[in-house]
JSON list of C-alpha atoms in Angstrom, two decimals:
[
{"chain": "A", "resi": 552, "resn": "MET", "atom": "CA", "xyz": [-18.97, 42.92, -75.48]},
{"chain": "A", "resi": 553, "resn": "SER", "atom": "CA", "xyz": [-17.62, 41.46, -78.72]},
{"chain": "A", "resi": 554, "resn": "SER", "atom": "CA", "xyz": [-13.83, 41.42, -79.13]},
{"chain": "A", "resi": 555, "resn": "LEU", "atom": "CA", "xyz": [-14.13, 42.21, -82.87]},
{"chain": "A", "resi": 556, "resn": "HIS", "atom": "CA", "xyz": [-12.46, 45.39, -84.10]},
{"chain": "A", "resi": 557, "resn": "LEU", "atom": "CA", "xyz": [-15.19, 47.75, -85.31]},
{"chain": "A", "resi": 558, "resn": "GLY", "atom": "CA", "xyz": [-14.70, 49.52, -88.63]},
{"chain": "A", "resi": 559, "resn": "ALA", "atom": "CA", "xyz": [-16.22, 52.31, -90.69]},
{"chain": "A", "resi": 560, "resn": "ASP", "atom": "CA", "xyz": [-19.46, 50.46, -91.42]},
{"chain": "A", "resi": 561, "resn": "SER", "atom": "CA", "xyz": [-20.17, 49.65, -87.77]},
{"chain": "A", "resi": 562, "resn": "GLN", "atom": "CA", "xyz": [-22.67, 51.10, -85.35]},
{"chain": "A", "resi": 563, "resn": "LYS", "atom": "CA", "xyz": [-21.55, 52.46, -82.01]},
{"chain": "A", "resi": 564, "resn": "PRO", "atom": "CA", "xyz": [-22.32, 49.87, -79.31]},
{"chain": "A", "resi": 565, "resn": "ALA", "atom": "CA", "xyz": [-24.79, 51.09, -76.72]},
{"chain": "A", "resi": 566, "resn": "GLU", "atom": "CA", "xyz": [-23.05, 52.26, -73.57]},
{"chain": "A", "resi": 567, "resn": "VAL", "atom": "CA", "xyz": [-23.88, 50.83, -70.17]},
{"chain": "A", "resi": 568, "resn": "LYS", "atom": "CA", "xyz": [-24.95, 53.75, -68.01]},
{"chain": "A", "resi": 569, "resn": "GLY", "atom": "CA", "xyz": [-22.67, 54.26, -65.02]},
{"chain": "A", "resi": 570, "resn": "GLN", "atom": "CA", "xyz": [-19.95, 51.91, -66.33]},
{"chain": "A", "resi": 571, "resn": "VAL", "atom": "CA", "xyz": [-16.46, 52.64, -67.61]},
{"chain": "A", "resi": 572, "resn": "ARG", "atom": "CA", "xyz": [-15.76, 51.92, -71.28]},
{"chain": "A", "resi": 573, "resn": "LEU", "atom": "CA", "xyz": [-12.33, 51.49, -72.84]},
{"chain": "A", "resi": 574, "resn": "TYR", "atom": "CA", "xyz": [-11.89, 52.05, -76.57]},
{"chain": "A", "resi": 575, "resn": "GLY", "atom": "CA", "xyz": [-8.70, 50.47, -77.86]},
{"chain": "A", "resi": 576, "resn": "MET", "atom": "CA", "xyz": [-7.05, 47.95, -80.12]},
{"chain": "A", "resi": 577, "resn": "LYS", "atom": "CA", "xyz": [-6.33, 44.43, -78.93]},
{"chain": "A", "resi": 578, "resn": "PHE", "atom": "CA", "xyz": [-2.60, 44.47, -79.70]},
{"chain": "A", "resi": 579, "resn": "CYS", "atom": "CA", "xyz": [-1.85, 48.13, -78.94]},
{"chain": "A", "resi": 580, "resn": "PRO", "atom": "CA", "xyz": [0.65, 48.47, -76.04]},
{"chain": "A", "resi": 581, "resn": "PHE", "atom": "CA", "xyz": [-0.86, 51.80, -74.97]},
{"chain": "A", "resi": 582, "resn": "THR", "atom": "CA", "xyz": [-4.30, 50.19, -74.74]},
{"chain": "A", "resi": 583, "resn": "HIS", "atom": "CA", "xyz": [-2.65, 47.28, -72.92]},
{"chain": "A", "resi": 584, "resn": "ARG", "atom": "CA", "xyz": [-1.54, 49.68, -70.18]},
{"chain": "A", "resi": 585, "resn": "ILE", "atom": "CA", "xyz": [-5.14, 50.58, -69.42]},
{"chain": "A", "resi": 586, "resn": "ARG", "atom": "CA", "xyz": [-6.45, 47.03, -69.62]},
{"chain": "A", "resi": 587, "resn": "LEU", "atom": "CA", "xyz": [-3.87, 46.08, -66.99]},
{"chain": "A", "resi": 588, "resn": "ILE", "atom": "CA", "xyz": [-4.92, 48.87, -64.64]},
{"chain": "A", "resi": 589, "resn": "LEU", "atom": "CA", "xyz": [-8.63, 48.15, -65.05]},
{"chain": "A", "resi": 590, "resn": "SER", "atom": "CA", "xyz": [-7.98, 44.49, -64.29]},
{"chain": "A", "resi": 591, "resn": "TYR", "atom": "CA", "xyz": [-5.63, 45.15, -61.36]},
{"chain": "A", "resi": 592, "resn": "LYS", "atom": "CA", "xyz": [-8.10, 47.51, -59.71]},
{"chain": "A", "resi": 593, "resn": "ASN", "atom": "CA", "xyz": [-11.12, 45.32, -60.58]},
{"chain": "A", "resi": 594, "resn": "ILE", "atom": "CA", "xyz": [-12.94, 48.28, -62.12]},
{"chain": "A", "resi": 595, "resn": "PRO", "atom": "CA", "xyz": [-16.18, 47.17, -63.84]},
{"chain": "A", "resi": 596, "resn": "HIS", "atom": "CA", "xyz": [-15.91, 48.07, -67.50]},
{"chain": "A", "resi": 597, "resn": "ASP", "atom": "CA", "xyz": [-16.40, 46.97, -71.06]},
{"chain": "A", "resi": 598, "resn": "THR", "atom": "CA", "xyz": [-13.97, 47.21, -73.97]},
{"chain": "A", "resi": 599, "resn": "VAL", "atom": "CA", "xyz": [-14.67, 48.19, -77.57]},
{"chain": "A", "resi": 600, "resn": "ASN", "atom": "CA", "xyz": [-11.92, 47.41, -80.07]},
{"chain": "A", "resi": 601, "resn": "ILE", "atom": "CA", "xyz": [-11.39, 49.81, -82.96]},
{"chain": "A", "resi": 602, "resn": "ASN", "atom": "CA", "xyz": [-10.08, 48.96, -86.42]},
{"chain": "A", "resi": 603, "resn": "ILE", "atom": "CA", "xyz": [-7.35, 51.60, -86.54]},
{"chain": "A", "resi": 604, "resn": "ARG", "atom": "CA", "xyz": [-6.95, 51.16, -90.31]},
{"chain": "A", "resi": 605, "resn": "ASN", "atom": "CA", "xyz": [-10.66, 51.68, -91.02]},
{"chain": "A", "resi": 606, "resn": "LYS", "atom": "CA", "xyz": [-11.99, 53.79, -88.16]},
{"chain": "A", "resi": 607, "resn": "PRO", "atom": "CA", "xyz": [-15.70, 54.32, -87.55]},
{"chain": "A", "resi": 608, "resn": "LYS", "atom": "CA", "xyz": [-16.91, 57.90, -87.98]},
{"chain": "A", "resi": 609, "resn": "TRP", "atom": "CA", "xyz": [-18.67, 57.68, -84.64]},
{"chain": "A", "resi": 610, "resn": "TYR", "atom": "CA", "xyz": [-15.34, 57.01, -82.92]},
{"chain": "A", "resi": 611, "resn": "LEU", "atom": "CA", "xyz": [-13.96, 60.30, -84.24]},
{"chain": "A", "resi": 612, "resn": "GLU", "atom": "CA", "xyz": [-16.71, 62.02, -82.25]},
{"chain": "A", "resi": 613, "resn": "ILE", "atom": "CA", "xyz": [-15.21, 60.45, -79.13]},
{"chain": "A", "resi": 614, "resn": "HIS", "atom": "CA", "xyz": [-11.56, 61.03, -80.05]},
{"chain": "A", "resi": 615, "resn": "PRO", "atom": "CA", "xyz": [-11.24, 63.47, -82.99]},
{"chain": "A", "resi": 616, "resn": "GLU", "atom": "CA", "xyz": [-7.66, 62.29, -83.68]},
{"chain": "A", "resi": 617, "resn": "GLY", "atom": "CA", "xyz": [-8.89, 58.70, -83.93]},
{"chain": "A", "resi": 618, "resn": "LYS", "atom": "CA", "xyz": [-6.15, 57.39, -81.65]},
{"chain": "A", "resi": 619, "resn": "VAL", "atom": "CA", "xyz": [-6.43, 54.64, -79.06]},
{"chain": "A", "resi": 620, "resn": "PRO", "atom": "CA", "xyz": [-6.87, 54.29, -76.19]},
{"chain": "A", "resi": 621, "resn": "ALA", "atom": "CA", "xyz": [-9.73, 56.51, -75.14]},
{"chain": "A", "resi": 622, "resn": "LEU", "atom": "CA", "xyz": [-11.68, 56.00, -71.94]},
{"chain": "A", "resi": 623, "resn": "VAL", "atom": "CA", "xyz": [-15.24, 57.07, -71.24]},
{"chain": "A", "resi": 624, "resn": "ASP", "atom": "CA", "xyz": [-15.63, 57.17, -67.48]},
{"chain": "A", "resi": 625, "resn": "ALA", "atom": "CA", "xyz": [-18.77, 56.18, -65.62]},
{"chain": "A", "resi": 626, "resn": "ASP", "atom": "CA", "xyz": [-19.86, 59.84, -65.54]},
{"chain": "A", "resi": 627, "resn": "GLY", "atom": "CA", "xyz": [-19.43, 60.19, -69.31]},
{"chain": "A", "resi": 628, "resn": "LYS", "atom": "CA", "xyz": [-16.15, 62.09, -69.19]},
{"chain": "A", "resi": 629, "resn": "VAL", "atom": "CA", "xyz": [-13.79, 61.25, -72.07]},
{"chain": "A", "resi": 630, "resn": "ILE", "atom": "CA", "xyz": [-10.08, 60.90, -71.27]},
{"chain": "A", "resi": 631, "resn": "VAL", "atom": "CA", "xyz": [-7.33, 60.24, -73.83]},
{"chain": "A", "resi": 632, "resn": "ASP", "atom": "CA", "xyz": [-3.59, 59.44, -73.69]},
{"chain": "A", "resi": 633, "resn": "SER", "atom": "CA", "xyz": [-2.58, 56.33, -71.77]},
{"chain": "A", "resi": 634, "resn": "LEU", "atom": "CA", "xyz": [-0.64, 58.13, -69.02]},
{"chain": "A", "resi": 635, "resn": "VAL", "atom": "CA", "xyz": [-3.43, 60.64, -68.45]},
{"chain": "A", "resi": 636, "resn": "ILE", "atom": "CA", "xyz": [-5.99, 57.81, -68.35]},
{"chain": "A", "resi": 637, "resn": "ALA", "atom": "CA", "xyz": [-3.82, 55.80, -65.95]},
{"chain": "A", "resi": 638, "resn": "ASN", "atom": "CA", "xyz": [-3.44, 58.69, -63.52]},
{"chain": "A", "resi": 639, "resn": "HIS", "atom": "CA", "xyz": [-7.15, 59.49, -63.74]},
{"chain": "A", "resi": 640, "resn": "LEU", "atom": "CA", "xyz": [-8.10, 55.91, -62.89]},
{"chain": "A", "resi": 641, "resn": "ASP", "atom": "CA", "xyz": [-5.69, 55.86, -59.96]},
{"chain": "A", "resi": 642, "resn": "GLU", "atom": "CA", "xyz": [-7.15, 59.07, -58.56]},
{"chain": "A", "resi": 643, "resn": "LYS", "atom": "CA", "xyz": [-10.79, 58.12, -59.04]},
{"chain": "A", "resi": 644, "resn": "TYR", "atom": "CA", "xyz": [-10.43, 54.45, -58.09]},
{"chain": "A", "resi": 645, "resn": "PRO", "atom": "CA", "xyz": [-7.70, 54.63, -55.41]},
{"chain": "A", "resi": 646, "resn": "GLU", "atom": "CA", "xyz": [-7.67, 50.99, -54.28]},
{"chain": "A", "resi": 647, "resn": "PRO", "atom": "CA", "xyz": [-5.07, 49.72, -54.61]},
{"chain": "A", "resi": 648, "resn": "SER", "atom": "CA", "xyz": [-3.05, 52.91, -54.98]},
{"chain": "A", "resi": 649, "resn": "LEU", "atom": "CA", "xyz": [-0.46, 52.72, -57.74]},
{"chain": "A", "resi": 650, "resn": "TYR", "atom": "CA", "xyz": [1.85, 55.37, -56.32]},
{"chain": "A", "resi": 651, "resn": "ASP", "atom": "CA", "xyz": [3.86, 55.55, -53.13]},
{"chain": "A", "resi": 652, "resn": "GLU", "atom": "CA", "xyz": [4.14, 59.23, -52.21]},
{"chain": "A", "resi": 653, "resn": "LYS", "atom": "CA", "xyz": [7.77, 58.65, -51.18]},
{"chain": "A", "resi": 654, "resn": "THR", "atom": "CA", "xyz": [8.76, 57.50, -54.65]},
{"chain": "A", "resi": 655, "resn": "LYS", "atom": "CA", "xyz": [6.12, 59.15, -56.88]},
{"chain": "A", "resi": 656, "resn": "THR", "atom": "CA", "xyz": [8.37, 61.95, -58.11]},
{"chain": "A", "resi": 657, "resn": "ARG", "atom": "CA", "xyz": [11.09, 59.46, -59.05]},
{"chain": "A", "resi": 658, "resn": "ASP", "atom": "CA", "xyz": [8.54, 57.11, -60.65]},
{"chain": "A", "resi": 659, "resn": "LEU", "atom": "CA", "xyz": [7.29, 59.92, -62.89]},
{"chain": "A", "resi": 660, "resn": "GLU", "atom": "CA", "xyz": [10.87, 60.78, -63.80]},
{"chain": "A", "resi": 661, "resn": "LEU", "atom": "CA", "xyz": [11.55, 57.16, -64.72]},
{"chain": "A", "resi": 662, "resn": "LEU", "atom": "CA", "xyz": [8.36, 57.00, -66.80]},
{"chain": "A", "resi": 663, "resn": "ASP", "atom": "CA", "xyz": [9.60, 60.02, -68.71]},
{"chain": "A", "resi": 664, "resn": "HIS", "atom": "CA", "xyz": [12.93, 58.26, -69.31]},
{"chain": "A", "resi": 665, "resn": "TYR", "atom": "CA", "xyz": [11.11, 55.06, -70.32]},
{"chain": "A", "resi": 666, "resn": "SER", "atom": "CA", "xyz": [9.33, 57.00, -73.06]},
{"chain": "A", "resi": 667, "resn": "LYS", "atom": "CA", "xyz": [12.68, 57.01, -74.89]},
{"chain": "A", "resi": 668, "resn": "LEU", "atom": "CA", "xyz": [12.62, 53.20, -75.03]},
{"chain": "A", "resi": 669, "resn": "VAL", "atom": "CA", "xyz": [9.01, 53.30, -76.18]},
{"chain": "A", "resi": 670, "resn": "SER", "atom": "CA", "xyz": [9.98, 55.70, -78.97]},
{"chain": "A", "resi": 671, "resn": "ILE", "atom": "CA", "xyz": [12.83, 53.46, -80.13]},
{"chain": "A", "resi": 672, "resn": "PHE", "atom": "CA", "xyz": [10.54, 50.42, -80.12]},
{"chain": "A", "resi": 673, "resn": "SER", "atom": "CA", "xyz": [7.91, 52.32, -82.09]},
{"chain": "A", "resi": 674, "resn": "ASN", "atom": "CA", "xyz": [10.48, 53.41, -84.67]},
{"chain": "A", "resi": 675, "resn": "CYS", "atom": "CA", "xyz": [11.55, 49.78, -85.07]},
{"chain": "A", "resi": 676, "resn": "ILE", "atom": "CA", "xyz": [8.08, 48.49, -85.83]},
{"chain": "A", "resi": 677, "resn": "HIS", "atom": "CA", "xyz": [7.20, 51.40, -88.13]},
{"chain": "A", "resi": 678, "resn": "ASN", "atom": "CA", "xyz": [10.38, 51.15, -90.23]},
{"chain": "A", "resi": 679, "resn": "ASN", "atom": "CA", "xyz": [11.67, 54.49, -88.96]},
{"chain": "A", "resi": 680, "resn": "ASP", "atom": "CA", "xyz": [14.99, 53.11, -87.72]},
{"chain": "A", "resi": 681, "resn": "SER", "atom": "CA", "xyz": [17.43, 51.87, -90.33]},
{"chain": "A", "resi": 682, "resn": "ARG", "atom": "CA", "xyz": [20.12, 50.78, -87.87]},
{"chain": "A", "resi": 683, "resn": "PRO", "atom": "CA", "xyz": [21.10, 47.12, -87.50]},
{"chain": "A", "resi": 684, "resn": "LEU", "atom": "CA", "xyz": [19.24, 45.34, -84.71]},
{"chain": "A", "resi": 685, "resn": "LYS", "atom": "CA", "xyz": [22.52, 44.95, -82.83]},
{"chain": "A", "resi": 686, "resn": "GLU", "atom": "CA", "xyz": [22.84, 48.73, -82.48]},
{"chain": "A", "resi": 687, "resn": "ILE", "atom": "CA", "xyz": [19.23, 49.12, -81.42]},
{"chain": "A", "resi": 688, "resn": "VAL", "atom": "CA", "xyz": [19.59, 46.45, -78.72]},
{"chain": "A", "resi": 689, "resn": "ALA", "atom": "CA", "xyz": [22.77, 48.14, -77.49]},
{"chain": "A", "resi": 690, "resn": "GLU", "atom": "CA", "xyz": [20.83, 51.39, -77.02]},
{"chain": "A", "resi": 691, "resn": "PHE", "atom": "CA", "xyz": [18.01, 49.56, -75.24]},
{"chain": "A", "resi": 692, "resn": "SER", "atom": "CA", "xyz": [20.56, 47.98, -72.91]},
{"chain": "A", "resi": 693, "resn": "SER", "atom": "CA", "xyz": [22.17, 51.32, -72.16]},
{"chain": "A", "resi": 694, "resn": "LEU", "atom": "CA", "xyz": [18.83, 52.90, -71.28]},
{"chain": "A", "resi": 695, "resn": "LEU", "atom": "CA", "xyz": [17.77, 49.95, -69.10]},
{"chain": "A", "resi": 696, "resn": "VAL", "atom": "CA", "xyz": [20.80, 50.28, -66.82]},
{"chain": "A", "resi": 697, "resn": "GLU", "atom": "CA", "xyz": [19.02, 53.07, -64.92]},
{"chain": "A", "resi": 698, "resn": "PHE", "atom": "CA", "xyz": [16.04, 50.81, -64.24]},
{"chain": "A", "resi": 699, "resn": "GLU", "atom": "CA", "xyz": [18.25, 47.91, -63.16]},
{"chain": "A", "resi": 700, "resn": "GLU", "atom": "CA", "xyz": [20.07, 50.19, -60.72]},
{"chain": "A", "resi": 701, "resn": "GLU", "atom": "CA", "xyz": [16.80, 51.64, -59.43]},
{"chain": "A", "resi": 702, "resn": "LEU", "atom": "CA", "xyz": [15.47, 48.20, -58.49]},
{"chain": "A", "resi": 703, "resn": "LYS", "atom": "CA", "xyz": [18.78, 47.38, -56.85]},
{"chain": "A", "resi": 704, "resn": "THR", "atom": "CA", "xyz": [18.68, 50.63, -54.84]},
{"chain": "A", "resi": 705, "resn": "ARG", "atom": "CA", "xyz": [15.06, 50.16, -53.76]},
{"chain": "A", "resi": 706, "resn": "GLY", "atom": "CA", "xyz": [15.72, 46.60, -52.68]},
{"chain": "A", "resi": 707, "resn": "THR", "atom": "CA", "xyz": [12.25, 45.48, -53.77]},
{"chain": "A", "resi": 708, "resn": "VAL", "atom": "CA", "xyz": [11.00, 43.03, -56.37]},
{"chain": "A", "resi": 709, "resn": "TYR", "atom": "CA", "xyz": [8.70, 45.64, -57.91]},
{"chain": "A", "resi": 710, "resn": "PHE", "atom": "CA", "xyz": [9.26, 49.33, -58.49]},
{"chain": "A", "resi": 711, "resn": "GLY", "atom": "CA", "xyz": [6.05, 49.75, -56.51]},
{"chain": "A", "resi": 712, "resn": "GLY", "atom": "CA", "xyz": [7.45, 47.86, -53.51]},
{"chain": "A", "resi": 713, "resn": "ALA", "atom": "CA", "xyz": [5.87, 44.62, -52.34]},
{"chain": "A", "resi": 714, "resn": "GLN", "atom": "CA", "xyz": [3.25, 44.85, -55.10]},
{"chain": "A", "resi": 715, "resn": "PRO", "atom": "CA", "xyz": [3.25, 46.28, -58.63]},
{"chain": "A", "resi": 716, "resn": "GLY", "atom": "CA", "xyz": [2.77, 50.03, -58.91]},
{"chain": "A", "resi": 717, "resn": "MET", "atom": "CA", "xyz": [2.19, 52.49, -61.71]},
{"chain": "A", "resi": 718, "resn": "LEU", "atom": "CA", "xyz": [5.73, 52.29, -63.08]},
{"chain": "A", "resi": 719, "resn": "ASP", "atom": "CA", "xyz": [5.64, 48.48, -63.18]},
{"chain": "A", "resi": 720, "resn": "ILE", "atom": "CA", "xyz": [2.34, 48.42, -65.02]},
{"chain": "A", "resi": 721, "resn": "LEU", "atom": "CA", "xyz": [3.06, 51.16, -67.54]},
{"chain": "A", "resi": 722, "resn": "MET", "atom": "CA", "xyz": [6.41, 49.61, -68.47]},
{"chain": "A", "resi": 723, "resn": "TRP", "atom": "CA", "xyz": [5.07, 46.10, -68.92]},
{"chain": "A", "resi": 724, "resn": "PRO", "atom": "CA", "xyz": [3.44, 46.09, -72.40]},
{"chain": "A", "resi": 725, "resn": "TRP", "atom": "CA", "xyz": [6.77, 46.74, -74.16]},
{"chain": "A", "resi": 726, "resn": "VAL", "atom": "CA", "xyz": [8.61, 44.24, -71.97]},
{"chain": "A", "resi": 727, "resn": "GLU", "atom": "CA", "xyz": [6.06, 41.61, -72.92]},
{"chain": "A", "resi": 728, "resn": "ARG", "atom": "CA", "xyz": [6.55, 42.43, -76.62]},
{"chain": "A", "resi": 729, "resn": "ARG", "atom": "CA", "xyz": [10.36, 42.54, -76.50]},
{"chain": "A", "resi": 730, "resn": "LYS", "atom": "CA", "xyz": [10.78, 39.11, -78.16]},
{"chain": "A", "resi": 731, "resn": "SER", "atom": "CA", "xyz": [8.76, 40.28, -81.15]},
{"chain": "A", "resi": 732, "resn": "LEU", "atom": "CA", "xyz": [11.79, 42.24, -82.38]},
{"chain": "A", "resi": 733, "resn": "SER", "atom": "CA", "xyz": [13.73, 39.07, -83.21]},
{"chain": "A", "resi": 734, "resn": "LEU", "atom": "CA", "xyz": [10.77, 37.83, -85.28]},
{"chain": "A", "resi": 735, "resn": "ILE", "atom": "CA", "xyz": [10.30, 41.17, -87.02]},
{"chain": "A", "resi": 736, "resn": "TYR", "atom": "CA", "xyz": [13.99, 41.48, -87.89]},
{"chain": "A", "resi": 737, "resn": "GLY", "atom": "CA", "xyz": [14.51, 37.76, -88.51]},
{"chain": "A", "resi": 738, "resn": "GLU", "atom": "CA", "xyz": [17.52, 37.49, -86.22]},
{"chain": "A", "resi": 739, "resn": "PRO", "atom": "CA", "xyz": [18.21, 37.01, -82.50]},
{"chain": "A", "resi": 740, "resn": "THR", "atom": "CA", "xyz": [18.41, 40.12, -80.32]},
{"chain": "A", "resi": 741, "resn": "ASN", "atom": "CA", "xyz": [21.32, 38.68, -78.29]},
{"chain": "A", "resi": 742, "resn": "PHE", "atom": "CA", "xyz": [20.20, 40.72, -75.29]},
{"chain": "A", "resi": 743, "resn": "ASN", "atom": "CA", "xyz": [22.56, 40.08, -72.36]},
{"chain": "A", "resi": 744, "resn": "ASP", "atom": "CA", "xyz": [20.17, 39.06, -69.56]},
{"chain": "A", "resi": 745, "resn": "GLY", "atom": "CA", "xyz": [23.11, 38.52, -67.22]},
{"chain": "A", "resi": 746, "resn": "ASN", "atom": "CA", "xyz": [23.65, 42.26, -66.91]},
{"chain": "A", "resi": 747, "resn": "PHE", "atom": "CA", "xyz": [20.13, 42.79, -65.60]},
{"chain": "A", "resi": 748, "resn": "SER", "atom": "CA", "xyz": [19.57, 40.30, -62.79]},
{"chain": "A", "resi": 749, "resn": "HIS", "atom": "CA", "xyz": [17.11, 42.53, -60.92]},
{"chain": "A", "resi": 750, "resn": "LEU", "atom": "CA", "xyz": [15.04, 43.26, -64.03]},
{"chain": "A", "resi": 751, "resn": "MET", "atom": "CA", "xyz": [15.00, 39.56, -64.93]},
{"chain": "A", "resi": 752, "resn": "LYS", "atom": "CA", "xyz": [13.64, 38.71, -61.48]},
{"chain": "A", "resi": 753, "resn": "TRP", "atom": "CA", "xyz": [11.13, 41.55, -61.82]},
{"chain": "A", "resi": 754, "resn": "MET", "atom": "CA", "xyz": [9.96, 40.14, -65.16]},
{"chain": "A", "resi": 755, "resn": "GLN", "atom": "CA", "xyz": [9.40, 36.69, -63.70]},
{"chain": "A", "resi": 756, "resn": "GLN", "atom": "CA", "xyz": [7.39, 38.12, -60.81]},
{"chain": "A", "resi": 757, "resn": "MET", "atom": "CA", "xyz": [5.30, 40.30, -63.13]},
{"chain": "A", "resi": 758, "resn": "LYS", "atom": "CA", "xyz": [4.55, 37.33, -65.41]},
{"chain": "A", "resi": 759, "resn": "ALA", "atom": "CA", "xyz": [3.22, 35.44, -62.38]},
{"chain": "A", "resi": 760, "resn": "GLN", "atom": "CA", "xyz": [0.69, 38.17, -61.56]},
{"chain": "A", "resi": 761, "resn": "PRO", "atom": "CA", "xyz": [-2.89, 37.07, -62.40]},
{"chain": "A", "resi": 762, "resn": "PHE", "atom": "CA", "xyz": [-3.84, 40.45, -63.88]},
{"chain": "A", "resi": 763, "resn": "VAL", "atom": "CA", "xyz": [-0.82, 40.27, -66.20]},
{"chain": "A", "resi": 764, "resn": "GLN", "atom": "CA", "xyz": [-1.69, 36.72, -67.29]},
{"chain": "A", "resi": 765, "resn": "GLU", "atom": "CA", "xyz": [-5.32, 37.71, -67.93]},
{"chain": "A", "resi": 766, "resn": "ASN", "atom": "CA", "xyz": [-4.20, 40.43, -70.34]},
{"chain": "A", "resi": 767, "resn": "GLU", "atom": "CA", "xyz": [-1.26, 38.71, -72.00]},
{"chain": "A", "resi": 768, "resn": "CYS", "atom": "CA", "xyz": [-0.35, 39.73, -75.55]},
{"chain": "A", "resi": 769, "resn": "SER", "atom": "CA", "xyz": [1.46, 37.08, -77.58]},
{"chain": "A", "resi": 770, "resn": "HIS", "atom": "CA", "xyz": [4.72, 38.43, -78.95]},
{"chain": "A", "resi": 771, "resn": "GLU", "atom": "CA", "xyz": [4.29, 36.08, -81.93]},
{"chain": "A", "resi": 772, "resn": "LYS", "atom": "CA", "xyz": [0.92, 37.60, -82.81]},
{"chain": "A", "resi": 773, "resn": "PHE", "atom": "CA", "xyz": [2.24, 41.10, -82.27]},
{"chain": "A", "resi": 774, "resn": "ALA", "atom": "CA", "xyz": [5.14, 40.42, -84.64]},
{"chain": "A", "resi": 775, "resn": "GLN", "atom": "CA", "xyz": [2.72, 39.07, -87.23]},
{"chain": "A", "resi": 776, "resn": "LEU", "atom": "CA", "xyz": [0.56, 42.17, -86.85]},
{"chain": "A", "resi": 777, "resn": "VAL", "atom": "CA", "xyz": [3.58, 44.39, -87.52]},
{"chain": "A", "resi": 778, "resn": "LYS", "atom": "CA", "xyz": [4.43, 42.40, -90.65]},
{"chain": "A", "resi": 779, "resn": "ASP", "atom": "CA", "xyz": [0.82, 42.55, -91.86]},
{"chain": "A", "resi": 780, "resn": "LEU", "atom": "CA", "xyz": [0.59, 46.30, -91.25]},
{"chain": "A", "resi": 781, "resn": "LYS", "atom": "CA", "xyz": [3.64, 46.80, -93.44]},
{"chain": "A", "resi": 782, "resn": "THR", "atom": "CA", "xyz": [1.97, 44.97, -96.34]},
{"chain": "A", "resi": 783, "resn": "GLY", "atom": "CA", "xyz": [-1.36, 46.70, -95.77]},
{"chain": "A", "resi": 784, "resn": "ASN", "atom": "CA", "xyz": [-3.08, 43.32, -95.57]},
{"chain": "A", "resi": 785, "resn": "VAL", "atom": "CA", "xyz": [-4.15, 43.07, -91.94]},
{"chain": "A", "resi": 786, "resn": "ASP", "atom": "CA", "xyz": [-7.14, 41.49, -90.25]},
{"chain": "A", "resi": 787, "resn": "PHE", "atom": "CA", "xyz": [-7.02, 42.32, -86.54]},
{"chain": "A", "resi": 788, "resn": "ASP", "atom": "CA", "xyz": [-9.62, 39.68, -85.74]},
{"chain": "A", "resi": 789, "resn": "LYS", "atom": "CA", "xyz": [-7.82, 36.73, -87.34]},
{"chain": "A", "resi": 790, "resn": "LEU", "atom": "CA", "xyz": [-4.54, 37.10, -85.47]}
]
């Protein structure tokens, strides 16, 4: 399947019967979540990238709101929202399982808390936060303390234990894009890594995972995308 982002004048690519299809955008962190899970679980699939600034009409028949990601399962069922898709894939394709029943309730609680960081990050890249970067980083740091302490309490490299689990994977796209903020704002973030020794070790271990490397998103390209989106002059396929 072509990696080009399909726009309004495109034709819907023929689906492969009995195979999962992911509709997304190459640089979208929510789409990134699902690409990571599909790769980690080795689920056969294809990916169709959507030009989110010039959406095909046929895509609105799949997802009327036009958002990404959307997943069409092997049986033709359409699932939207990255967390819903992630949980669906883990239930239908259980190997390897991404939840430990002993920590699942806490993992879901932490994912809910992490959504606050995601919201702050989103406000930064969409010009909805007028605060100085220093204040934004301070809030990020405050919110990350809970995750640092959780890793320390669990005594494991990953939140999932010996191997990455759902919480590890769903957090990762924003961690990988964290350095883009300094490029977007044109100044260093001055994030104090020394206060987060467990998270720093976790990051290094996650970066070494083959499925993470296979789906890496350059923070430089992501920062450029954000800048281009602000000017309205963006070509998703030339980044």
